Amino acid sequence: MANGTLYIVATPIGNLEDITFRAVRILKEVDLIAAEDTRHSRKLLSHFGISKPLTSYFDHNKAFKGGVILDKLQKGMSVALITDAGTPCISDPGYQLVRDAVASGITVIPVPGPSAVITALSAAGLPTDAFTFEGFLPSRQGKRREKLAALKGEPRVLVFYESANRLSATIADLLEVIGERQVVVARELTKIYEEFIRGGLVEVATIIQERQIKGEVVLLVSPAAAMEPIAAQSMPLLLQRYLQAGELSLKDVVKQVAMETGLPRSDVYAEALRLKAEVSG
Ligand code: SAM
């Protein structure tokens, strides 16, 4: 019996109009749809008038379920894999199924569409000729900092998926581990409250401290080489923050800020003196 085909189908990351004509057609034609969360996907499918047998395929059942799906493919059934949002396999389940299907000689056909990483990059205003997609950072601070330290010298734009409630902790770690950079927080892409918060890390840290950031977030970090003008801009703000905190001596504040911004200590010292004079005058 001829093998069936496995389709990897991208679905919207918010705005339902972003589904492609081809995705709708394939989802209508396949014998079975494997979805990360069948209840969630049923809503999407019914919006497009798609009524097909659904089965679940998610992180905690993928070892067993992958075998079941492979078996159906080998019996000639066509299967579409979808996830809750965006492109399967991109920080989402799917990779092992694709790997095993390929190894079993099953044709795998991608049906491209939205993905938050590309959507964020396309409008971030950061260099896009090369980038490093890192998915989610570790949730434990120690591991997260280790990872960031390893990425410090990366010459390409860094792209992370992040949860809104961990964003400020990640920004604080970025500042401490890799120093001031230009960043873009791309939030709620394609949805009603879509927003891009752009600026230096210090500036963005201040913005997100002042208001609660909700929803889904992609965090983009510019490479160190693109930073000199931004470092110069945000250095006074960073100085002010350390001086106001009053935890370090002036000498240590200058040392810290010079390290974080990559600017000469003499420049930072001159600015610190100017700020102090402003405060006392
Ligand atoms: N496979 C998906 C894709 O192709 O983008 C990603 C799935 S991953 C489990 C979910 C993460 O993607 C979220 O935590 C967030 O970082 C990012 N994300 C998904 N939709 C988003 C949106 N509409 N706006 C911003 N970020 C989004």
Short mmCIF file of C-alpha atoms and ligand atoms in Angstrom, two decimals:
data_model
loop_
_atom_site.label_atom_id
_atom_site.label_comp_id
_atom_site.label_asym_id
_atom_site.label_seq_id
_atom_site.Cartn_x
_atom_site.Cartn_y
_atom_site.Cartn_z
CA MET A 1 0.00 0.00 0.00
CA ALA A 2 1.30 3.48 -0.87
CA ASN A 3 2.23 5.70 2.03
CA GLY A 4 0.11 8.73 2.86
CA THR A 5 1.46 12.29 3.14
CA LEU A 6 2.22 14.31 6.23
CA TYR A 7 1.40 18.03 5.86
CA ILE A 8 2.93 20.52 8.30
CA VAL A 9 0.38 23.32 8.28
CA ALA A 10 0.96 26.80 9.74
CA THR A 11 -2.06 28.48 11.34
CA PRO A 12 -2.61 32.11 12.46
CA ILE A 13 -0.79 33.59 15.49
CA GLY A 14 -3.78 35.78 16.32
CA ASN A 15 -5.55 37.22 13.31
CA LEU A 16 -7.62 34.49 11.63
CA GLU A 17 -7.33 36.25 8.27
CA ASP A 18 -3.71 35.16 8.20
CA ILE A 19 -4.52 31.54 7.33
CA THR A 20 -3.65 30.73 3.73
CA PHE A 21 -6.07 29.45 1.05
CA ARG A 22 -3.82 26.42 0.71
CA ALA A 23 -3.88 25.67 4.44
CA VAL A 24 -7.70 25.70 4.43
CA ARG A 25 -7.82 23.44 1.37
CA ILE A 26 -5.31 20.94 2.78
CA LEU A 27 -7.11 20.84 6.14
CA LYS A 28 -10.36 20.13 4.30
CA GLU A 29 -8.78 17.37 2.20
CA VAL A 30 -6.72 15.32 4.67
CA ASP A 31 -8.06 12.19 6.39
CA LEU A 32 -6.89 13.23 9.84
CA ILE A 33 -5.74 16.41 11.61
CA ALA A 34 -3.23 16.04 14.47
CA ALA A 35 -3.49 19.07 16.75
CA GLU A 36 -1.58 20.18 19.83
CA ASP A 37 -4.81 21.02 21.66
CA THR A 38 -7.87 19.58 19.95
CA ARG A 39 -10.34 21.83 21.82
CA HIS A 40 -8.42 24.96 20.81
CA SER A 41 -8.05 23.83 17.18
CA ARG A 42 -11.69 22.79 16.88
CA LYS A 43 -12.62 26.49 17.21
CA LEU A 44 -10.24 27.47 14.41
CA LEU A 45 -11.40 24.64 12.18
CA SER A 46 -15.09 25.34 12.71
CA HIS A 47 -14.45 29.02 11.85
CA PHE A 48 -13.32 27.83 8.41
CA GLY A 49 -16.06 25.22 8.08
CA ILE A 50 -13.58 22.34 8.40
CA SER A 51 -14.94 19.18 9.92
CA LYS A 52 -12.37 16.39 10.00
CA PRO A 53 -11.36 13.72 12.50
CA LEU A 54 -8.98 15.24 15.04
CA THR A 55 -6.37 13.59 17.20
CA SER A 56 -4.04 15.13 19.75
CA TYR A 57 -0.29 15.37 19.34
CA PHE A 58 1.48 17.34 22.06
CA ASP A 59 4.69 17.31 24.10
CA HIS A 60 3.57 14.78 26.68
CA ASN A 61 2.01 12.20 24.34
CA LYS A 62 4.24 12.66 21.31
CA ALA A 63 6.37 9.54 21.90
CA PHE A 64 3.32 7.27 21.85
CA LYS A 65 1.11 9.34 19.51
CA GLY A 66 3.87 9.74 16.94
CA GLY A 67 3.85 5.96 16.45
CA VAL A 68 0.06 5.90 16.03
CA ILE A 69 0.17 8.69 13.44
CA LEU A 70 3.08 7.06 11.57
CA ASP A 71 1.11 3.85 11.41
CA LYS A 72 -1.84 5.67 9.82
CA LEU A 73 0.49 7.37 7.34
CA GLN A 74 1.98 4.01 6.43
CA LYS A 75 -1.53 2.69 5.81
CA GLY A 76 -2.00 5.42 3.22
CA MET A 77 -3.84 8.08 5.23
CA SER A 78 -3.01 11.75 4.75
CA VAL A 79 -2.43 13.67 7.97
CA ALA A 80 -2.08 17.41 8.68
CA LEU A 81 -0.17 18.52 11.76
CA ILE A 82 -1.18 21.84 13.32
CA THR A 83 -0.32 23.51 16.63
CA ASP A 84 -2.10 26.11 18.74
CA ALA A 85 -0.62 28.99 16.75
CA GLY A 86 1.94 29.54 14.03
CA THR A 87 4.22 27.01 12.42
CA PRO A 88 4.50 23.50 13.91
CA CYS A 89 8.04 22.51 15.01
CA ILE A 90 9.01 26.13 15.75
CA SER A 91 9.11 26.04 19.58
CA ASP A 92 6.16 23.69 19.16
CA PRO A 93 5.73 19.92 18.84
CA GLY A 94 6.36 18.28 15.48
CA TYR A 95 10.06 17.75 14.99
CA GLN A 96 10.13 14.09 16.09
CA LEU A 97 7.13 13.25 13.94
CA VAL A 98 8.71 14.86 10.87
CA ARG A 99 12.04 13.11 11.59
CA ASP A 100 10.37 9.71 11.95
CA ALA A 101 8.15 10.23 8.90
CA VAL A 102 11.19 11.12 6.80
CA ALA A 103 13.02 8.04 8.10
CA SER A 104 10.02 5.88 7.14
CA GLY A 105 10.00 7.20 3.59
CA ILE A 106 6.81 9.23 4.05
CA THR A 107 6.50 12.44 2.05
CA VAL A 108 6.42 15.51 4.29
CA ILE A 109 4.95 18.66 2.75
CA PRO A 110 5.21 22.03 4.47
CA VAL A 111 2.27 24.43 4.11
CA PRO A 112 3.87 27.73 5.16
CA GLY A 113 2.18 30.58 6.95
CA PRO A 114 2.61 32.73 10.05
CA SER A 115 5.34 32.32 12.60
CA ALA A 116 5.89 34.84 15.40
CA VAL A 117 9.68 34.92 14.91
CA ILE A 118 9.46 36.04 11.26
CA THR A 119 6.48 38.33 11.89
CA ALA A 120 8.39 40.12 14.67
CA LEU A 121 11.60 40.40 12.64
CA SER A 122 9.79 41.77 9.61
CA ALA A 123 8.65 44.90 11.44
CA ALA A 124 11.23 45.24 14.22
CA GLY A 125 13.53 47.56 12.32
CA LEU A 126 16.64 45.58 13.27
CA PRO A 127 19.08 44.04 10.75
CA THR A 128 17.42 40.98 9.20
CA ASP A 129 20.11 39.68 6.86
CA ALA A 130 21.14 37.17 9.55
CA PHE A 131 19.63 36.38 12.90
CA THR A 132 19.77 33.78 15.67
CA PHE A 133 16.49 32.33 16.85
CA GLU A 134 16.89 31.00 20.39
CA GLY A 135 13.30 30.01 21.17
CA PHE A 136 12.51 30.21 24.90
CA LEU A 137 15.27 31.01 27.38
CA PRO A 138 15.54 28.69 30.40
CA SER A 139 13.04 29.66 33.12
CA ARG A 140 15.65 29.23 35.91
CA GLN A 141 17.65 32.39 36.36
CA GLY A 142 21.03 30.65 36.67
CA LYS A 143 20.59 28.71 33.45
CA ARG A 144 19.14 31.77 31.72
CA ARG A 145 22.17 33.86 32.62
CA GLU A 146 24.52 31.11 31.49
CA LYS A 147 22.75 31.02 28.13
CA LEU A 148 22.89 34.80 27.78
CA ALA A 149 26.59 34.84 28.66
CA ALA A 150 27.20 32.34 25.85
CA LEU A 151 25.33 34.64 23.43
CA LYS A 152 27.12 37.84 24.45
CA GLY A 153 29.49 37.89 21.47
CA GLU A 154 26.89 36.78 18.92
CA PRO A 155 27.18 39.13 15.93
CA ARG A 156 23.62 38.53 14.70
CA VAL A 157 20.28 39.80 16.02
CA LEU A 158 19.02 37.52 18.79
CA VAL A 159 15.36 36.53 18.76
CA PHE A 160 13.65 34.97 21.80
CA TYR A 161 10.16 33.82 22.60
CA GLU A 162 9.22 35.05 26.05
CA SER A 163 6.24 35.10 28.36
CA ALA A 164 4.96 38.52 29.37
CA ASN A 165 5.37 37.85 33.07
CA ARG A 166 9.02 36.85 32.74
CA LEU A 167 9.91 39.72 30.42
CA SER A 168 11.18 42.15 33.03
CA ALA A 169 13.35 39.47 34.70
CA THR A 170 14.84 38.58 31.30
CA ILE A 171 15.49 42.23 30.47
CA ALA A 172 17.22 42.71 33.83
CA ASP A 173 19.39 39.64 33.16
CA LEU A 174 20.22 40.84 29.66
CA LEU A 175 21.34 44.18 31.04
CA GLU A 176 23.51 42.58 33.65
CA VAL A 177 24.98 39.81 31.52
CA ILE A 178 25.41 41.33 28.06
CA GLY A 179 25.12 45.05 28.81
CA GLU A 180 23.17 47.79 27.09
CA ARG A 181 21.75 46.92 23.65
CA GLN A 182 18.95 48.08 21.47
CA VAL A 183 15.93 45.81 21.88
CA VAL A 184 12.46 45.41 20.44
CA VAL A 185 9.58 43.90 22.38
CA ALA A 186 7.05 42.71 19.78
CA ARG A 187 3.81 42.06 21.61
CA GLU A 188 0.45 40.57 20.62
CA LEU A 189 1.40 40.39 16.94
CA THR A 190 -1.50 40.46 14.48
CA LYS A 191 -3.95 41.01 17.38
CA ILE A 192 -5.92 44.05 18.56
CA TYR A 193 -3.26 45.22 21.02
CA GLU A 194 -0.28 44.65 18.74
CA GLU A 195 2.61 46.79 19.91
CA PHE A 196 6.34 47.29 19.30
CA ILE A 197 8.34 48.73 22.18
CA ARG A 198 11.72 49.84 20.84
CA GLY A 199 14.72 51.33 22.61
CA GLY A 200 17.81 50.63 24.68
CA LEU A 201 17.51 47.93 27.36
CA VAL A 202 17.54 50.54 30.14
CA GLU A 203 14.78 52.54 28.48
CA VAL A 204 12.64 49.47 27.76
CA ALA A 205 13.20 48.20 31.33
CA THR A 206 11.81 51.52 32.60
CA ILE A 207 8.81 51.34 30.27
CA ILE A 208 7.84 47.83 31.30
CA GLN A 209 8.35 48.65 34.97
CA GLU A 210 5.82 51.44 34.68
CA ARG A 211 3.07 49.38 33.07
CA GLN A 212 2.13 45.77 33.11
CA ILE A 213 2.96 44.01 29.86
CA LYS A 214 0.45 41.35 28.94
CA GLY A 215 0.02 38.83 26.17
CA GLU A 216 2.50 37.06 23.95
CA VAL A 217 5.93 38.47 23.33
CA VAL A 218 8.87 38.14 20.98
CA LEU A 219 12.04 39.80 22.26
CA LEU A 220 14.67 40.91 19.75
CA VAL A 221 18.15 42.03 20.78
CA SER A 222 20.51 43.89 18.47
CA PRO A 223 24.14 42.80 18.15
CA ALA A 224 26.78 44.57 20.23
CA ALA A 225 28.37 46.16 17.15
CA ALA A 226 25.20 48.13 16.38
CA MET A 227 25.19 49.63 19.85
CA GLU A 228 27.58 52.57 20.13
CA PRO A 229 25.04 55.36 19.44
CA ILE A 230 22.40 53.70 21.62
CA ALA A 231 24.84 53.13 24.47
CA ALA A 232 25.70 56.81 24.40
CA GLN A 233 22.01 57.72 24.49
CA SER A 234 21.03 55.50 27.39
CA MET A 235 24.20 55.90 29.49
CA PRO A 236 22.83 58.92 31.47
CA LEU A 237 19.65 56.99 32.31
CA LEU A 238 21.63 53.99 33.47
CA LEU A 239 23.89 56.24 35.57
CA GLN A 240 20.90 57.91 37.13
CA ARG A 241 19.41 54.55 38.07
CA TYR A 242 22.60 53.39 39.83
CA LEU A 243 23.17 56.75 41.52
CA GLN A 244 19.58 56.91 42.77
CA ALA A 245 19.79 53.35 44.09
CA GLY A 246 22.69 54.57 46.24
CA GLU A 247 24.11 51.09 46.65
CA LEU A 248 27.49 51.66 44.98
CA SER A 249 30.22 54.27 45.37
CA LEU A 250 30.58 56.79 42.52
CA LYS A 251 33.70 54.95 41.37
CA ASP A 252 31.88 51.62 41.25
CA VAL A 253 28.87 53.15 39.52
CA VAL A 254 31.15 54.52 36.80
CA LYS A 255 32.90 51.18 36.46
CA GLN A 256 29.61 49.31 36.20
CA VAL A 257 28.04 51.69 33.67
CA ALA A 258 31.18 51.72 31.53
CA MET A 259 31.12 47.93 31.50
CA GLU A 260 27.43 47.73 30.61
CA THR A 261 27.57 50.35 27.87
CA GLY A 262 31.02 49.64 26.52
CA LEU A 263 31.75 53.39 26.69
CA PRO A 264 35.07 54.81 28.00
CA ARG A 265 35.14 55.30 31.78
CA SER A 266 36.22 58.92 31.33
CA ASP A 267 33.00 59.70 29.39
CA VAL A 268 30.86 57.99 31.99
CA TYR A 269 32.68 59.76 34.83
CA ALA A 270 32.18 63.16 33.19
CA GLU A 271 28.46 62.48 32.81
CA ALA A 272 28.22 61.27 36.43
CA LEU A 273 29.80 64.51 37.65
CA ARG A 274 27.43 66.52 35.48
CA LEU A 275 24.42 64.63 36.89
CA LYS A 276 25.62 65.07 40.47
CA ALA A 277 26.14 68.79 39.92
CA GLU A 278 22.64 69.02 38.43
CA VAL A 279 21.14 67.30 41.48
CA SER A 280 23.00 69.41 44.05
CA GLY A 281 22.61 72.65 42.06
N1 SAM B 1 5.00 27.81 16.62
C1 SAM B 1 4.78 29.19 16.98
C2 SAM B 1 5.33 30.09 15.89
O1 SAM B 1 5.56 29.63 14.79
O2 SAM B 1 5.51 31.29 16.14
C3 SAM B 1 5.38 29.50 18.34
C4 SAM B 1 4.80 28.70 19.46
S1 SAM B 1 5.50 29.04 21.02
C5 SAM B 1 4.83 27.75 22.00
C6 SAM B 1 4.56 30.40 21.61
C7 SAM B 1 5.40 31.68 21.72
O3 SAM B 1 5.49 32.30 20.46
C8 SAM B 1 4.78 32.72 22.64
O4 SAM B 1 5.16 32.51 24.00
C9 SAM B 1 5.39 34.00 22.11
O5 SAM B 1 6.70 34.16 22.57
C10 SAM B 1 5.42 33.70 20.59
N2 SAM B 1 4.17 34.16 19.98
C11 SAM B 1 3.19 33.40 19.47
N3 SAM B 1 2.19 34.18 18.99
C12 SAM B 1 2.57 35.46 19.21
C13 SAM B 1 1.97 36.72 18.94
N4 SAM B 1 0.79 36.83 18.37
N5 SAM B 1 2.66 37.84 19.30
C14 SAM B 1 3.86 37.76 19.88
N6 SAM B 1 4.47 36.59 20.16
C15 SAM B 1 3.84 35.46 19.83
#
